[in-house]
Amino acid sequence: MELLDAHLMPAVDGVAYGLLLFVVAAGLSLAFGTAGVLNLSHGTLYAIGAYTGAELSDGTWGGLVLGLAAGTAAACVAGAGLSAATVPLARRGHLAQALLTFGLALIGGDLLIQFFGADELPVRVPEALDSSVTLLGHRYPAYRLCFIVMAVLLAAFGTWMLTRTRVGAAVRAAADDPQMLAATGHNPRAVHTGVLAAAGALAGAAGVLGAPIIGPGPGTSENVLMLSLVVVVLGGLRSLWATFFAAIAVGEVQTLGVSVAPDLAPYLLFAAMAAVLVIRSRFAEPAAAHGPEGPSSDPVARLRRQLAARSRPRPRGTAVAAAPSGGGGGAFPGIGWLPRGAAWRRAAPLLVALAVLIALPWLLDSYSISLAGSALALGLLAVSVTILTGYAGLPTLGQTAPFAVGAYATANLAQAGWTMGPVQIVLSALAAAVFSAVTGPAVIRARGTTVLMITLAVGELTGAVINQFKSVTGGADGLVGFPSTQALWGGEGMSGESDVYTYALVVAVIAVTVTLLVLRSPAGKLLTGTRGAEARMRASGHPVGRYLLVAHICAGALAGVGGSLMVTVQQYLSPADVGFEIAAFALLAAVIGGTTSVIGALMGAGLIVITRDWVASSWPGHGPLLLGVLFVAAVYLLPRGLAGLRGGSGRSGPAPDVPRPDDRPPASSTSAHTPTPAGKVSP
């Protein structure tokens, strides 16, 4: 009985917290499962309602009602605007939507801080609710009990609307068969806008009503978004009641779990999210091959013909034919297959870029040189994302996990006296590769949006581990004060920015060169074929899963090298350096480059670092706004990345977000893909 009394109030708090997450997650599920929009700005819609409600709250019923109306309306308008923003991306898949909405979240968060301030706002509720009542012999806040009742009524009302009304039938038809909906006289575009507006209204209302529970302040939107994603994944997209019970479970873990098992609570949510996604991906429907039938469209047949042509003796004086369009090769695909003059013409920009990088220590000040070193570290992370997203067809939001493994491995090696740079690089790459080998089987079986969610869960789990294992990671304080790295055996630790930058440049050049050689090899061609026609690869006897696992391990090792370089350049390490925001930056850098352009990913990373650290320094406090604008501009203006600006020859591979490679069916078998709502593509 004493145990029940001790945990009763946390359990009731968990119900209230879970119901708040339900109201938010219901809108996210509606947008994702019905309108097909992966909205990473949903937490910002909650923050809009929370800030508006807090600003208008004055301790009266009128202030509460006015705040509820204004906050709901503001978020509703923002949701409708999101519909207009995502319409041009309808055929480009969920990756473009994720990047766009993340950019909008950065912009919205910056504007909210500028308008309402950076401090958490106090929220005043009516006097009748600003009291406590007796609940099973314990005093409990009246407002939270009132919120529990309202959330239950909302769940019942929402279920009735979706299942028993003509509006709900139109919404369900928009998800299942938009063409049939249009044939009945309804406008699918209007339904799409209405759904996102309703999702925004739900988030805004949750923000107003939940402000006394999760007050508006820095980090609120990110926290709400992550927990809502967990709820949506656990509850699925087909039933509000399933979402309801998943939200209750998440709320209990966040409150009761912390008091009962504080050491396990940080891991339970994202571990459960990853497990559910992996299980669902393994029981997905069987599928058929992508693309049209026929040997001309089979990349395996093309590869075999190409290898056969290479093995035949050539008459003296003839040139080797150019590699097929779309073959991998980084920014300059097929250099080794072209006549010598053409190879030099394609290699010239790369050589010019390398010459500029070498000359930077003589052209820039110390601060700018250190930024250039950071850009190289982020660039290697972006290249690892390019390997997975552009070549393996596995879009990732969790590549910062092996990046973090490499970074913390180098930091701990330095603290233990292992300051030799090559040793740090090799051991960090090895540690990241082992980590990727362990997590790889869970990732490579999924496809499309499910990969994004699984890798996001892996990244968040890694972040939880970082915050918990303070003896190794320093926790939230990070690590600082370790010895400088030695570039060569017997040398002294590097102290000047120019020396550190030169070391980082040499390591980056070696890593990128090896990556380009592998991607241009027959192994790289097989990986590209796996992305483009997985069913035919399997039918030809190729171990596709093994190819993807090797790619995942190699990409993880490359990310580990990037993490090691970051520690060497910065001489400190904090959880923010390996968090979700960095994962989004790396994915954006890959998209800016063209998703199959290795050098383009490096250029994208440089552009991000310039925007985040150099340009933002001239406009203090607005770094997120500038980065958000960069996200939005890149999605709209560079649909094929920088590599696509070279004339549209197609050698950069497919557009970053065409549905074919990005949302292909599960690895167990594959099927022809047509753009359908998120609830249909992946769980």
Short mmCIF file of N, CA and C in Angstrom, two decimals, residues 92 95 389 590-591 594-595 638-641 654-658 661-662:
data_model
loop_
_atom_site.label_atom_id
_atom_site.label_comp_id
_atom_site.label_asym_id
_atom_site.label_seq_id
_atom_site.Cartn_x
_atom_site.Cartn_y
_atom_site.Cartn_z
N ARG A 92 8.18 14.28 -54.62
CA ARG A 92 9.61 14.14 -54.33
C ARG A 92 9.88 13.31 -53.08
N LEU A 95 11.72 12.72 -47.87
CA LEU A 95 12.99 13.33 -47.48
C LEU A 95 12.96 14.83 -47.68
N THR A 389 22.31 7.42 -48.28
CA THR A 389 21.11 7.97 -48.89
C THR A 389 21.14 7.85 -50.41
N ALA A 590 24.20 16.59 -47.81
CA ALA A 590 24.15 15.57 -48.85
C ALA A 590 23.15 15.94 -49.93
N VAL A 591 22.02 16.50 -49.56
CA VAL A 591 21.01 16.91 -50.54
C VAL A 591 21.50 18.11 -51.35
N GLY A 594 23.67 16.75 -53.95
CA GLY A 594 23.03 15.95 -54.97
C GLY A 594 22.81 14.51 -54.59
N THR A 595 23.07 14.12 -53.36
CA THR A 595 22.90 12.80 -52.75
C THR A 595 23.77 11.71 -53.37
N LEU A 638 17.35 23.59 -55.30
CA LEU A 638 18.31 22.56 -55.72
C LEU A 638 17.67 21.18 -55.62
N PRO A 639 16.65 20.90 -56.41
CA PRO A 639 16.00 19.59 -56.32
C PRO A 639 16.92 18.44 -56.66
N ARG A 640 17.97 18.70 -57.48
CA ARG A 640 18.95 17.67 -57.80
C ARG A 640 20.32 18.00 -57.22
N GLY A 641 20.39 18.99 -56.36
CA GLY A 641 21.64 19.36 -55.73
C GLY A 641 22.56 20.13 -56.65
N PRO A 654 19.54 9.94 -59.49
CA PRO A 654 18.20 10.46 -59.44
C PRO A 654 18.12 11.67 -58.55
N ALA A 655 17.04 12.42 -58.72
CA ALA A 655 16.81 13.56 -57.84
C ALA A 655 16.76 13.06 -56.42
N PRO A 656 17.15 13.91 -55.46
CA PRO A 656 17.31 13.44 -54.10
C PRO A 656 16.10 12.75 -53.54
N ASP A 657 14.90 13.12 -53.99
CA ASP A 657 13.72 12.65 -53.30
C ASP A 657 12.70 11.99 -54.22
N VAL A 658 13.13 11.51 -55.37
CA VAL A 658 12.17 10.80 -56.19
C VAL A 658 11.71 9.58 -55.43
N PRO A 661 13.74 5.34 -55.50
CA PRO A 661 14.74 4.75 -54.62
C PRO A 661 14.51 5.05 -53.16
N ASP A 662 13.83 6.15 -52.87
CA ASP A 662 13.78 6.63 -51.49
C ASP A 662 12.75 5.90 -50.66
#
